[in-house]
Short mmCIF file of C-alpha atoms and ligand atoms in Angstrom, two decimals:
data_model
loop_
_atom_site.label_atom_id
_atom_site.label_comp_id
_atom_site.label_asym_id
_atom_site.label_seq_id
_atom_site.Cartn_x
_atom_site.Cartn_y
_atom_site.Cartn_z
CA MET A 271 -0.06 0.08 0.04
CA GLY A 272 1.16 3.56 -0.73
CA GLN A 273 0.75 6.57 1.46
CA LEU A 274 -2.78 7.32 -0.24
CA GLY A 275 -5.55 5.02 -1.13
CA ASP A 276 -8.88 6.01 -2.95
CA VAL A 277 -9.27 9.61 -3.86
CA ILE A 278 -12.82 10.31 -3.66
CA SER A 279 -13.62 13.75 -2.28
CA ALA A 280 -11.79 16.86 -0.94
CA GLN A 281 -13.25 16.22 2.64
CA GLN A 282 -11.17 13.01 2.96
CA PHE A 283 -7.90 14.88 2.97
CA GLU A 284 -6.02 16.03 6.15
CA ARG A 285 -3.83 19.24 6.03
CA GLU A 286 -0.57 17.12 6.46
CA MET A 287 -1.57 14.96 3.35
CA ILE A 288 -2.20 18.17 1.17
CA ASP A 289 1.22 19.48 2.20
CA LYS A 290 2.83 16.14 1.28
CA ILE A 291 1.08 16.06 -2.06
CA PHE A 292 2.48 19.63 -2.84
CA GLN A 293 5.80 18.83 -1.67
CA THR A 294 5.95 15.63 -4.04
CA ALA A 295 4.48 17.74 -6.88
CA ARG A 296 7.25 20.19 -6.51
CA GLU A 297 9.78 17.40 -6.69
CA MET A 298 7.98 16.03 -9.79
CA GLU A 299 8.28 19.46 -11.35
CA GLU A 300 12.00 19.67 -10.60
CA GLN A 301 12.89 16.14 -11.44
CA GLY A 302 10.82 15.18 -14.40
CA ALA A 303 10.59 11.69 -15.51
CA SER A 304 11.56 8.60 -13.54
CA GLU A 305 11.03 4.79 -13.50
CA VAL A 306 9.46 4.75 -9.86
CA LEU A 307 6.27 3.14 -11.24
CA ARG A 308 7.82 0.56 -13.58
CA GLY A 309 5.70 -2.53 -13.80
CA LYS A 310 2.51 -0.61 -12.44
CA ILE A 311 -0.64 -0.30 -14.63
CA MET A 312 -3.14 2.54 -14.55
CA ALA A 313 -6.54 2.04 -16.08
CA SER A 314 -8.32 5.31 -17.16
CA LEU A 315 -11.96 4.81 -17.36
CA PHE A 316 -14.04 7.94 -18.64
CA TYR A 317 -17.86 7.79 -19.13
CA GLU A 318 -17.60 11.62 -19.95
CA PRO A 319 -15.33 13.57 -22.22
CA SER A 320 -12.09 14.77 -21.06
CA THR A 321 -8.83 16.49 -22.47
CA ARG A 322 -6.91 17.53 -19.45
CA THR A 323 -7.74 15.09 -16.70
CA ARG A 324 -7.40 11.91 -18.82
CA LEU A 325 -4.36 12.94 -20.80
CA SER A 326 -2.54 14.59 -17.70
CA PHE A 327 -3.12 11.28 -15.69
CA GLU A 328 -1.87 9.23 -18.70
CA SER A 329 1.02 11.31 -19.14
CA ALA A 330 1.79 11.30 -15.45
CA MET A 331 1.71 7.55 -15.38
CA LEU A 332 4.02 7.23 -18.42
CA ARG A 333 6.52 9.82 -17.04
CA LEU A 334 6.80 7.80 -13.88
CA GLY A 335 7.64 4.60 -15.98
CA GLY A 336 4.20 2.98 -15.55
CA SER A 337 1.90 1.74 -18.24
CA VAL A 338 -1.79 2.80 -19.11
CA ILE A 339 -4.82 0.87 -20.27
CA THR A 340 -7.71 3.19 -21.22
CA THR A 341 -11.35 3.27 -22.24
CA GLU A 342 -12.28 6.74 -23.38
CA ASN A 343 -15.89 7.33 -24.20
CA ALA A 344 -16.70 4.22 -21.99
CA LYS A 345 -20.28 4.83 -22.34
CA GLN A 346 -20.16 3.98 -26.01
CA PHE A 347 -16.91 1.84 -26.16
CA SER A 348 -17.04 -0.27 -22.98
CA SER A 349 -19.70 -2.96 -22.18
CA LYS A 350 -21.75 -0.41 -20.56
CA SER A 351 -23.28 0.02 -24.01
CA LYS A 352 -24.38 -3.66 -23.57
CA GLY A 353 -25.91 -2.95 -20.10
CA GLU A 354 -23.00 -3.70 -17.88
CA SER A 355 -23.17 -1.94 -14.63
CA LEU A 356 -20.33 0.34 -13.16
CA GLU A 357 -20.03 -2.22 -10.36
CA ASP A 358 -19.25 -5.11 -12.64
CA SER A 359 -17.07 -3.08 -14.82
CA ILE A 360 -15.00 -1.99 -11.90
CA ARG A 361 -14.77 -5.55 -10.45
CA VAL A 362 -13.35 -6.74 -13.75
CA ILE A 363 -11.07 -3.87 -14.44
CA SER A 364 -9.57 -4.19 -10.96
CA GLY A 365 -8.12 -7.46 -11.96
CA TYR A 366 -6.14 -5.96 -14.83
CA CYS A 367 -4.50 -2.90 -13.18
CA ASP A 368 -3.13 -1.23 -9.96
CA VAL A 369 -5.20 1.95 -9.94
CA ILE A 370 -8.38 3.12 -11.66
CA VAL A 371 -8.88 6.67 -12.65
CA LEU A 372 -12.46 7.19 -13.15
CA ARG A 373 -14.72 9.71 -14.56
CA TYR A 374 -18.41 9.02 -14.21
CA ASN A 375 -21.50 10.81 -15.33
CA LYS A 376 -23.27 10.68 -12.02
CA GLU A 377 -22.72 11.94 -8.63
CA GLY A 378 -21.46 9.26 -6.23
CA GLY A 379 -20.07 7.14 -9.15
CA ALA A 380 -16.39 7.31 -7.59
CA GLN A 381 -17.76 6.06 -4.21
CA ARG A 382 -19.88 3.17 -5.89
CA ALA A 383 -16.72 2.07 -7.76
CA ALA A 384 -14.45 2.18 -4.64
CA SER A 385 -16.97 0.01 -2.85
CA HIS A 386 -16.42 -2.72 -5.52
CA ALA A 387 -12.67 -2.28 -6.45
CA MET A 388 -9.83 -4.32 -5.38
CA VAL A 389 -7.49 -1.37 -6.30
CA PRO A 390 -7.53 2.37 -5.37
CA ILE A 391 -10.15 4.56 -7.25
CA VAL A 392 -9.24 8.04 -8.18
CA ASN A 393 -12.34 10.26 -8.78
CA ALA A 394 -11.65 12.10 -11.98
CA GLY A 395 -15.05 13.95 -11.72
CA ASP A 396 -18.56 12.50 -10.86
CA GLY A 397 -21.46 14.18 -12.47
CA VAL A 398 -22.10 17.41 -10.57
CA GLY A 399 -20.23 16.01 -7.58
CA GLN A 400 -16.75 16.54 -7.11
CA HIS A 401 -13.47 16.65 -8.84
CA PRO A 402 -10.83 16.54 -6.04
CA THR A 403 -7.60 16.06 -8.24
CA GLN A 404 -8.59 19.38 -9.97
CA ALA A 405 -9.13 21.21 -6.86
CA LEU A 406 -5.63 19.94 -5.58
CA LEU A 407 -3.89 21.48 -8.73
CA ASP A 408 -6.00 24.70 -8.22
CA LEU A 409 -4.84 25.15 -4.65
CA TYR A 410 -1.31 24.18 -5.74
CA THR A 411 -1.50 26.95 -8.46
CA ILE A 412 -2.77 29.55 -5.81
CA GLN A 413 -0.03 28.53 -3.48
CA LYS A 414 2.64 28.95 -6.05
CA SER A 415 1.08 32.54 -6.96
CA PHE A 416 0.79 33.72 -3.45
CA GLY A 417 3.06 31.64 -1.29
CA ASP A 418 0.30 31.19 1.29
CA ILE A 419 -3.35 30.31 0.76
CA SER A 420 -4.35 32.83 3.59
CA GLY A 421 -5.98 36.30 3.70
CA LEU A 422 -7.06 36.03 -0.03
CA LYS A 423 -10.29 37.18 -1.54
CA ILE A 424 -11.32 34.39 -3.77
CA ALA A 425 -14.11 34.99 -6.46
CA MET A 426 -15.67 31.89 -7.87
CA VAL A 427 -17.63 32.82 -10.98
CA GLY A 428 -20.17 31.29 -13.32
CA ASP A 429 -22.10 28.05 -12.98
CA LEU A 430 -21.52 27.20 -9.54
CA ALA A 431 -24.43 24.73 -9.17
CA ASN A 432 -23.24 22.32 -11.63
CA GLY A 433 -19.38 23.04 -11.51
CA ARG A 434 -17.94 20.24 -9.71
CA THR A 435 -14.44 21.77 -9.46
CA VAL A 436 -15.81 24.56 -7.44
CA HIS A 437 -17.43 22.27 -5.13
CA SER A 438 -14.23 20.43 -4.32
CA LEU A 439 -12.21 23.66 -4.17
CA VAL A 440 -14.70 25.07 -1.68
CA TYR A 441 -14.56 22.02 0.62
CA PHE A 442 -10.62 22.11 0.58
CA LEU A 443 -10.71 25.82 1.39
CA ALA A 444 -13.18 25.51 4.08
CA LYS A 445 -11.55 22.68 6.01
CA HIS A 446 -7.97 23.82 5.61
CA PHE A 447 -7.65 27.31 4.54
CA PRO A 448 -10.52 29.10 6.33
CA ASP A 449 -8.78 32.40 6.67
CA ASN A 450 -9.97 33.59 3.11
CA GLU A 451 -12.96 35.26 1.91
CA ILE A 452 -14.98 33.50 -0.69
CA ILE A 453 -17.28 35.42 -3.15
CA PHE A 454 -19.71 33.39 -5.18
CA VAL A 455 -20.61 35.29 -8.29
CA SER A 456 -23.32 33.52 -10.47
CA PRO A 457 -26.70 33.98 -12.19
CA THR A 458 -29.36 33.23 -9.62
CA GLN A 459 -30.42 30.05 -11.52
CA VAL A 460 -26.94 28.43 -10.85
CA ARG A 461 -26.00 29.47 -7.31
CA MET A 462 -23.75 27.57 -5.20
CA LYS A 463 -25.60 24.75 -3.37
CA ASP A 464 -26.72 25.20 0.09
CA ASP A 465 -25.20 22.32 1.61
CA ILE A 466 -21.72 23.68 0.57
CA LYS A 467 -22.74 27.09 2.04
CA GLN A 468 -23.56 25.30 5.18
CA TYR A 469 -20.14 23.60 5.15
CA LEU A 470 -18.56 27.11 4.90
CA ASP A 471 -20.57 28.44 8.01
CA LYS A 472 -19.53 25.21 10.05
CA HIS A 473 -16.05 26.07 9.39
CA GLY A 474 -16.38 29.82 10.00
CA VAL A 475 -15.48 30.92 6.61
CA HIS A 476 -16.49 34.41 5.54
CA TRP A 477 -18.50 34.37 2.29
CA ARG A 478 -21.03 36.28 0.29
CA GLU A 479 -22.99 36.00 -3.01
CA ASP A 480 -23.31 38.35 -5.80
CA VAL A 481 -24.75 38.25 -9.24
CA SER A 482 -22.22 40.84 -10.61
CA LEU A 483 -18.56 41.26 -10.67
CA ASP A 484 -18.85 45.05 -10.14
CA LYS A 485 -17.94 45.00 -6.33
CA SER A 486 -15.23 42.23 -6.75
CA ILE A 487 -13.22 43.49 -9.89
CA SER A 488 -10.68 45.76 -8.15
CA LYS A 489 -10.63 43.77 -4.84
CA ALA A 490 -10.49 39.92 -5.47
CA ASP A 491 -7.01 38.27 -5.47
CA VAL A 492 -8.25 35.08 -7.34
CA PHE A 493 -10.97 35.07 -10.09
CA TYR A 494 -11.90 31.37 -10.59
CA GLN A 495 -13.90 31.43 -13.77
CA THR A 496 -15.97 28.63 -14.78
CA CYS A 497 -18.11 27.76 -17.83
CA VAL A 498 -21.85 27.04 -17.94
CA GLN A 499 -22.03 23.08 -17.76
CA LYS A 500 -24.17 22.59 -20.95
CA GLU A 501 -24.27 18.76 -20.36
CA ARG A 502 -26.36 19.43 -17.19
CA PHE A 503 -29.11 21.12 -19.09
CA GLU A 504 -29.46 18.27 -21.74
CA GLU A 505 -33.27 18.02 -21.20
CA ASP A 506 -33.87 21.98 -20.99
CA ASN A 507 -32.12 23.90 -23.81
CA ALA A 508 -34.24 26.92 -22.97
CA ALA A 509 -33.05 26.96 -19.32
CA TYR A 510 -29.46 26.55 -20.72
CA LEU A 511 -29.93 29.55 -23.00
CA LYS A 512 -31.36 31.73 -20.15
CA VAL A 513 -28.32 30.97 -17.90
CA MET A 514 -26.01 31.59 -20.71
CA GLU A 515 -27.63 35.13 -21.28
CA ALA A 516 -27.42 35.91 -17.65
CA SER A 517 -23.72 34.71 -17.37
CA ARG A 518 -22.70 37.06 -20.28
CA GLU A 519 -21.88 40.17 -17.95
CA LEU A 520 -19.67 37.75 -15.85
CA PHE A 521 -17.52 36.91 -18.93
CA ILE A 522 -13.84 38.38 -18.41
CA THR A 523 -12.71 40.83 -21.15
CA SER A 524 -9.21 42.38 -21.22
CA LYS A 525 -10.87 45.61 -20.18
CA MET A 526 -12.08 43.93 -16.98
CA ALA A 527 -8.74 42.20 -16.29
CA ASP A 528 -7.09 45.47 -16.65
CA CYS A 529 -9.27 46.74 -13.78
CA MET A 530 -8.19 43.88 -11.53
CA LYS A 531 -5.30 44.36 -8.97
CA LYS A 532 -1.81 43.92 -10.52
CA THR A 533 -1.23 40.89 -8.21
CA SER A 534 -4.61 39.16 -9.18
CA ILE A 535 -4.79 36.05 -10.87
CA ILE A 536 -7.40 34.73 -13.34
CA MET A 537 -8.11 30.87 -13.08
CA HIS A 538 -10.21 28.38 -15.10
CA PRO A 539 -10.31 24.67 -14.81
CA LEU A 540 -10.96 24.66 -18.68
CA PRO A 541 -12.29 23.95 -21.05
CA ARG A 542 -13.32 27.40 -21.74
CA ASN A 543 -16.10 28.76 -24.04
CA GLU A 544 -16.83 32.53 -24.16
CA GLU A 545 -16.21 33.22 -20.42
CA ILE A 546 -12.72 34.44 -20.75
CA ALA A 547 -11.84 36.43 -23.89
CA TYR A 548 -8.94 35.08 -25.91
CA SER A 549 -7.39 38.40 -25.63
CA VAL A 550 -6.96 37.99 -21.89
CA ASP A 551 -4.52 35.17 -22.51
CA ASP A 552 -1.49 37.62 -22.80
CA ASN A 553 -2.55 39.46 -19.66
CA MET A 554 -0.05 38.80 -16.71
CA ARG A 555 -2.91 37.72 -14.48
CA ALA A 556 -3.87 34.92 -16.79
CA LYS A 557 -2.83 31.75 -14.89
CA TYR A 558 -5.08 29.13 -16.56
CA PHE A 559 -2.66 27.36 -18.88
CA GLU A 560 0.07 27.25 -15.99
CA GLN A 561 -2.91 25.87 -13.88
CA SER A 562 -3.58 23.02 -16.35
CA GLN A 563 0.25 22.31 -16.62
CA ASN A 564 0.36 21.99 -12.73
CA GLY A 565 -2.29 19.14 -13.20
CA LEU A 566 0.52 16.99 -14.53
CA TYR A 567 2.74 17.53 -11.51
CA ILE A 568 -0.14 16.88 -9.08
CA ARG A 569 -1.23 13.82 -10.80
CA MET A 570 2.30 12.49 -10.87
CA ALA A 571 2.37 13.14 -7.18
CA LEU A 572 -0.89 11.49 -6.49
CA LEU A 573 0.10 8.34 -8.60
CA LYS A 574 3.47 7.98 -6.93
CA MET A 575 1.93 8.28 -3.60
CA ILE A 576 -0.81 5.71 -4.19
CA LEU A 577 1.29 3.14 -5.97
CA SER A 578 4.82 3.33 -4.38
N1 CP B 747 -10.63 20.61 -15.92
C1 CP B 747 -10.99 19.36 -16.49
O1 CP B 747 -11.52 18.56 -15.91
O2 CP B 747 -10.87 19.32 -17.90
P1 CP B 747 -11.38 17.99 -18.75
O3 CP B 747 -12.66 18.03 -18.83
O4 CP B 747 -10.70 18.44 -20.24
O5 CP B 747 -10.59 16.87 -18.04
#
């Protein structure tokens, strides 16, 4: 057994473990490739599309000398298309590998998988639930930018009801970095979920809600932008269009970026649609590509700590 087992939710982590993951990620960043996971096999099983999470996990495993077996588009190309349950698939795949990285289309999928797996499960996003490895790389990016994750005003912007990355990030911040102010900026239809706000209250975190960026633009240190999760509106296109319309004033333009503090950073888990203008990419505050690069180091660290 490694230092880490299943990675299912943000709440499972203790502060000491987060620090160890960041330390190992820094080592990965400095040392680059190694053979530490030679002979180990990672299965990536994705029931929803992904560019960054799947490919960065696969790249991480290969850079550590391990091997990868994969089913992208598992809904269509695995035996799910013949009616096989997640539980049966996981039992079978467990016998072929040493760790399973799973993206599932329904909340709770990773926990269900962990209950039936013989190897560790890593939650790579479960419906509108959580995306803990994304939140770890988000925190790592904030720490690299500011040194300390403390005393910051963090604006989370966009579809906060359906964005699993913000859910995990808030849980981490509440439990381990409560000395920050969180501002939820979203259209009213997609506000942050009440249970997460209650979790913030329980941990004494100062937070507020807004429908506009006007009050935050010159004050926030971190702008964590997210897109409207179109796949969560599959059965109600009219609702999706309404949310898109209401979101437009939250889209970050170069002019808005120039009104931010010089030290502010703009983050996005990506993929982006229209919520950050391409012209912002050259702004010194734009961190989103560095953020997604950090995903490689964090995922190398996680795999090393799970498998060695
Ligand atoms: N941020 C993120 O989860 O991206 P992918 O959907 O491309 O994996």
